[in-house]
CSV table of C-alpha atoms in Angstrom, one decimal:
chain,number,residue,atom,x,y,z
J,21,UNK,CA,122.2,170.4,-74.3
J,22,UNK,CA,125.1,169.4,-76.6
J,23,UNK,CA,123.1,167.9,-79.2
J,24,UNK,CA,120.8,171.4,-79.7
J,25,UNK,CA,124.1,173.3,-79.6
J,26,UNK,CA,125.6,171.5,-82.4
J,27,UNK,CA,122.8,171.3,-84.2
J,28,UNK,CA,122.1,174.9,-84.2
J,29,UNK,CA,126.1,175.5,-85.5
J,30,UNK,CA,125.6,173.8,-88.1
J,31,UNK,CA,122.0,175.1,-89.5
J,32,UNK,CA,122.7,178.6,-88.7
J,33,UNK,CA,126.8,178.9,-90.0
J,34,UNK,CA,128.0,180.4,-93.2
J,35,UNK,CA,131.5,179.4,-94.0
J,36,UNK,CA,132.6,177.5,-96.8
J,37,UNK,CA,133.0,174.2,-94.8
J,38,UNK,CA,129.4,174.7,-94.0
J,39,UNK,CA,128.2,175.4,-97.6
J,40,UNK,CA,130.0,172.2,-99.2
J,41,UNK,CA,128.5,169.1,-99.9
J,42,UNK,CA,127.7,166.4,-97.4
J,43,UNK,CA,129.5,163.8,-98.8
J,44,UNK,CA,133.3,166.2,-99.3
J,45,UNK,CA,132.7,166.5,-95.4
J,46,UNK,CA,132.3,163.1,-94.5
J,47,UNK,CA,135.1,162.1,-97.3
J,48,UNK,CA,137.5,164.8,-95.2
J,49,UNK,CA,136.4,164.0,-91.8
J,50,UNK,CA,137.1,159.5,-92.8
J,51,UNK,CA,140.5,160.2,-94.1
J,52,UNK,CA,142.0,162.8,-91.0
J,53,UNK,CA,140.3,160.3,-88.7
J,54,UNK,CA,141.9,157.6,-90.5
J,55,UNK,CA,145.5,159.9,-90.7
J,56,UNK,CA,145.1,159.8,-86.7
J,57,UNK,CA,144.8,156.3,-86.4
J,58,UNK,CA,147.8,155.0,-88.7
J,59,UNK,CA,150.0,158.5,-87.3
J,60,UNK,CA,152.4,156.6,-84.7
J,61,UNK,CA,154.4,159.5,-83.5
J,62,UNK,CA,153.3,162.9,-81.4
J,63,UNK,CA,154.8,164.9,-84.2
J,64,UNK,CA,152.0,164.2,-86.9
J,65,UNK,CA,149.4,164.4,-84.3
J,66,UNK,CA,150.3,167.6,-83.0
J,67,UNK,CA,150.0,168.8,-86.9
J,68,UNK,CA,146.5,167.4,-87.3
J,69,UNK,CA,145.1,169.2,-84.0
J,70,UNK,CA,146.9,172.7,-85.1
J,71,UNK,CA,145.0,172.1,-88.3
J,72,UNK,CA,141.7,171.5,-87.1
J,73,UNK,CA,142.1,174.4,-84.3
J,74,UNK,CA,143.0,176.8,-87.4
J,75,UNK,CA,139.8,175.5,-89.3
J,76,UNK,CA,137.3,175.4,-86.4
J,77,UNK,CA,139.1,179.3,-86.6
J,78,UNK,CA,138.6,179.9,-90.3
J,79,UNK,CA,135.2,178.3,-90.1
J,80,UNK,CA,134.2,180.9,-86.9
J,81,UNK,CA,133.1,177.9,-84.7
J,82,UNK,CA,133.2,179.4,-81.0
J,83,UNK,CA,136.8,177.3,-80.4
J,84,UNK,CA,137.1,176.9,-76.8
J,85,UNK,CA,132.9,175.4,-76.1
J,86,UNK,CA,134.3,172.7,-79.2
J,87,UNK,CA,137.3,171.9,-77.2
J,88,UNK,CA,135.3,171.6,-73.8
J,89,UNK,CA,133.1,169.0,-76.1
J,90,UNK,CA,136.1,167.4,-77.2
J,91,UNK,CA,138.2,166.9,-73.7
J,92,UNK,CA,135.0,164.9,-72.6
J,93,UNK,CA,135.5,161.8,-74.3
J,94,UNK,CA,139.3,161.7,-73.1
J,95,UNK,CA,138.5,160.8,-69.5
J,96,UNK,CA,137.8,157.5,-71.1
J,97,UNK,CA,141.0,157.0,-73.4
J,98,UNK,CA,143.3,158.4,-70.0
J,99,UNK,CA,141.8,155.8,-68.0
J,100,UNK,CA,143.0,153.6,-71.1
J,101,UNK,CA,146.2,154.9,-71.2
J,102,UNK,CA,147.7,154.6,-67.6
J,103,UNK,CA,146.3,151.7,-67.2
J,104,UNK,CA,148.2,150.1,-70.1
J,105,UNK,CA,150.7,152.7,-70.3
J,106,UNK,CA,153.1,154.5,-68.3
J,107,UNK,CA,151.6,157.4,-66.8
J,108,UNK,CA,152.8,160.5,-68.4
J,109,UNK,CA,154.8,158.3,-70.8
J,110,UNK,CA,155.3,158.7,-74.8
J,111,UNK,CA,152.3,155.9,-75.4
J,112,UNK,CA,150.1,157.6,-72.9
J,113,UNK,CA,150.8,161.2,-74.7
J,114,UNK,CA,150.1,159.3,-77.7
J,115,UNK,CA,146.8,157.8,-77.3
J,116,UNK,CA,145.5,161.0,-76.0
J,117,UNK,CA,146.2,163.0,-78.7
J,118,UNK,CA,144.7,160.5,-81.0
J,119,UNK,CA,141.1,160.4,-78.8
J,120,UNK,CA,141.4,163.9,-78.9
J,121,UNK,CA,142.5,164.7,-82.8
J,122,UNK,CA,139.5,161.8,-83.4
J,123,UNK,CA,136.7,163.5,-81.5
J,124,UNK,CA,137.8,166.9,-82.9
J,125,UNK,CA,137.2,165.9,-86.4
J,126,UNK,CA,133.8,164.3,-85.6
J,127,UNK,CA,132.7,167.8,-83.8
J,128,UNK,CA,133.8,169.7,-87.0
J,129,UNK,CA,131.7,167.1,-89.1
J,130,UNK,CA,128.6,167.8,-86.9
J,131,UNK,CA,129.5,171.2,-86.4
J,132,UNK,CA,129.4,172.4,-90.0
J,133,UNK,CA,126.5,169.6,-90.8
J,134,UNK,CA,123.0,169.4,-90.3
J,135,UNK,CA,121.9,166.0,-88.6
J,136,UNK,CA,119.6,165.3,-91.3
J,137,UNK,CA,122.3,165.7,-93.9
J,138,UNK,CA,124.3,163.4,-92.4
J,139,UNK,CA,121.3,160.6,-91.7
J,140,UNK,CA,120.2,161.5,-95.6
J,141,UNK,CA,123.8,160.3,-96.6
J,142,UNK,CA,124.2,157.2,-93.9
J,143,UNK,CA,121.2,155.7,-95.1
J,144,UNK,CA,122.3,154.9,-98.5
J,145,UNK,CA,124.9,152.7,-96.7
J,146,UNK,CA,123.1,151.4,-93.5
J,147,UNK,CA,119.6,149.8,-93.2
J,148,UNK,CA,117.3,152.0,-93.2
J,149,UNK,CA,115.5,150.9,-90.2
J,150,UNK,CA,118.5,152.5,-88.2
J,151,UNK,CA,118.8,155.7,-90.5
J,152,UNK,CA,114.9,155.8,-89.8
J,153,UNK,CA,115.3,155.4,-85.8
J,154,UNK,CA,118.1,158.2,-86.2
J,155,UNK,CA,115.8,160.6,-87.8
J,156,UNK,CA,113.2,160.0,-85.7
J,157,UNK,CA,115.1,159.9,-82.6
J,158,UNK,CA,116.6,163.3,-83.8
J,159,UNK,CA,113.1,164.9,-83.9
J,160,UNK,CA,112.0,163.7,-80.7
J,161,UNK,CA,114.7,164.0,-78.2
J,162,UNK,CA,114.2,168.0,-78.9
J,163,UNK,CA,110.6,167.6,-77.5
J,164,UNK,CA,111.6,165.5,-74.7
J,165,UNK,CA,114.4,167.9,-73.1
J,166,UNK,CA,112.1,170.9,-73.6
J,167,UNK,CA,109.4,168.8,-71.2
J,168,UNK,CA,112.2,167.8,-69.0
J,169,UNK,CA,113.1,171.4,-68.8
J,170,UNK,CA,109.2,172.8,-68.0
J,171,UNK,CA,108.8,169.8,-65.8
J,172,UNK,CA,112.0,170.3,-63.7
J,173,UNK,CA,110.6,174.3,-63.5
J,174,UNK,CA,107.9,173.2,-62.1
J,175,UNK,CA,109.0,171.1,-59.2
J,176,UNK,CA,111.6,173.7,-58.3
J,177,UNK,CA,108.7,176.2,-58.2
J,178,UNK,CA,106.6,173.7,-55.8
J,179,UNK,CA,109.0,173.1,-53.8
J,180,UNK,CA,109.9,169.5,-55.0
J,181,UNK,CA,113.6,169.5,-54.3
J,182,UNK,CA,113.0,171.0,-50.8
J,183,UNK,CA,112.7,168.2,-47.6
J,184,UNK,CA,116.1,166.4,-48.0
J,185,UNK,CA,118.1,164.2,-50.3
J,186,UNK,CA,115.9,161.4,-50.5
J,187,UNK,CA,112.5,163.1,-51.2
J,188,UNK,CA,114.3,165.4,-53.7
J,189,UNK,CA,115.9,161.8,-55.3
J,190,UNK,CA,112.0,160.5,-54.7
J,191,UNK,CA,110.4,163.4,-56.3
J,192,UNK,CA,113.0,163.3,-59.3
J,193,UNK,CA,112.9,159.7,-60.1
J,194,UNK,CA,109.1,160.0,-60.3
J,195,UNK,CA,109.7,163.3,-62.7
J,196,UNK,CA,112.1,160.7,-65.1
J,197,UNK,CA,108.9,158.0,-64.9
J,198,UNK,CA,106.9,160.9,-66.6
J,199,UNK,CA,109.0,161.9,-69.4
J,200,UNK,CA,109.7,158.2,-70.6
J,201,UNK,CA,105.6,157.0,-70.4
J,202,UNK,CA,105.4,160.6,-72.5
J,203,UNK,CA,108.5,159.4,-74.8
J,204,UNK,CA,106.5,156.4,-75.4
J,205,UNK,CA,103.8,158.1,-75.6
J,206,UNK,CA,105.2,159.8,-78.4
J,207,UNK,CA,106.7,157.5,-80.0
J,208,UNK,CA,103.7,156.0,-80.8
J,209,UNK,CA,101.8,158.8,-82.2
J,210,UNK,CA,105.4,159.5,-84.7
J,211,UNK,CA,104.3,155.7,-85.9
J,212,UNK,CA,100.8,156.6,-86.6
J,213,UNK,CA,101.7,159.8,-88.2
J,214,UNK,CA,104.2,158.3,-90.5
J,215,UNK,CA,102.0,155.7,-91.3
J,216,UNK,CA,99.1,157.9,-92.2
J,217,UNK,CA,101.6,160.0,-94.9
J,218,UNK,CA,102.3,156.6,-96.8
J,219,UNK,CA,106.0,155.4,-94.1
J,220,UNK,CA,106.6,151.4,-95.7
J,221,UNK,CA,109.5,150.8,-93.4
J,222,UNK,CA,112.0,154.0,-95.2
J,223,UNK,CA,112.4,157.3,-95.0
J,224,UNK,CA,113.2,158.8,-98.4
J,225,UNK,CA,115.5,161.4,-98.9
J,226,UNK,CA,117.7,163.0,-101.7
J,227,UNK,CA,120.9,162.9,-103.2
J,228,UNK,CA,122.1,166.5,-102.6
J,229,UNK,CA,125.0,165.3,-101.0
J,230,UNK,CA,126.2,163.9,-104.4
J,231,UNK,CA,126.0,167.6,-105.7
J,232,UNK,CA,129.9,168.7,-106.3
J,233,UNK,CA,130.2,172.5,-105.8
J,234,UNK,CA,134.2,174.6,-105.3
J,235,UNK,CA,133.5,174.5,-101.6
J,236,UNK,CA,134.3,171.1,-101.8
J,237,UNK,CA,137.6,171.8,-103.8
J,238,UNK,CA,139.1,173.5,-99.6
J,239,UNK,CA,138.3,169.8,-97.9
J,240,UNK,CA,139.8,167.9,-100.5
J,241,UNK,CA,143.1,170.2,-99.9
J,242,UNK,CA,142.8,170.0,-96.7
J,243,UNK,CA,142.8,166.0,-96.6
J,244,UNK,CA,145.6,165.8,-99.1
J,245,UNK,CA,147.5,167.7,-97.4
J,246,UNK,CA,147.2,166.3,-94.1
J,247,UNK,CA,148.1,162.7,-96.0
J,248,UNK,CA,150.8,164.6,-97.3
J,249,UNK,CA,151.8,165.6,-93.6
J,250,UNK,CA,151.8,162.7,-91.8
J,251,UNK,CA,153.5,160.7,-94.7
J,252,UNK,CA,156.6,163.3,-94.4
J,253,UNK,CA,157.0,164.4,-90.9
């Protein structure tokens, strides 16, 4: 699972892009987004992806599982492109480089930042009743693959995928009816539990990500200079 992946890159790594504040990371990863959206020639983009492939390097992020993730998403923008575009033309190049520069620096966000870092510092911009759902969504969805998992196990073991296509589709739909009468299941008892430890419609959290520390100092470079880059070349 992607989501268990990232999640456990982030927790467990110890660069310096991992040790800086929350809020330098999402400052950094805004404005090289933002550098690939206004960039309008291949040159620039080419610079921004050689840049975040030498800090997903420098950061020791296993590089070729991050580009896997980040060629995903491009199925989408190349059905985009040739449809508006000349296949294998200069706009078509273009708009794939900037889906794939865009999703890169949104892996290295996620990559190098816990989940709950990055809801603590949303929800002092968005309601908090979808920060809340986020957080809570976050802890569940763990439990609910690990069932998924054991309950797939299971029918293998017994046999339910043997008998043909349609009782192994039969047998698998009823195994998806399970796990969403146990998500609701326990979505319920995360209410009752949060309601029990004092939850009036917000989940509190900190303001760590305020804290400035000389990690920060490398993202700052880094998006000058890529603002630098793409206003020269």
């Amino acid at each position: 699972m992607e989501i268990a992946f990232f999640d456990n890159l982030a927790v467990n790594g110890k660069s310096f892009l991992h040790n800086a504040s929350t809020l330098s990371k999402f400052i950094f990863t805004a404005i090289i987004i933002n550098c690939v959206i206004i960039s309008r020639g291949i040159n620039e983009l080419i610079f921004i992806a050689v840049l975040q492939s030498v800090l997903i390097i420098a950061i020791r992020l296993p590089i070729k599982r991050i580009f896997m993730a980040a060629f995903n998403p491009m199925f989408f923008s190349l059905v985009f492109a040739v449809t508006k575009y000349p296949p294998f033309g200069y706009d078509s190049l273009l708009v794939l480089l900037k889906t794939f520069s865009a999703v890169l620096s949104v892996l290295i966000l996620i990559s190098a930042t816990p989940f709950t870092e990055l809801f603590s510092l949303l929800g002092h911009f968005l309601p908090s009743i979808i920060t809340d759902a986020l957080f809570v969504t976050y802890r569940s969805i763990f439990i609910l693959i690990q069932q998924l998992d054991n309950h797939l196990t299971i029918m293998k073991i017994r046999g339910g995928f043997n008998g043909g296509f349609i009782n192994s589709i039969k047998n698998f739909s009823s195994l998806l009816g399970l796990v969403i009468i146990r998500s609701i299941d326990l979505s319920e008892r995360m209410y009752h539990i949060l309601k029990i430890r004092g939850y009036k419609g917000k989940i509190y959290s900190g303001k760590s990500f305020l804290v400035f520390n000389k990690q920060d100092i490398v993202s700052y470079i880094l998006a000058v200079g890529t603002i630098m880059a793409v206003i020269l070349l």
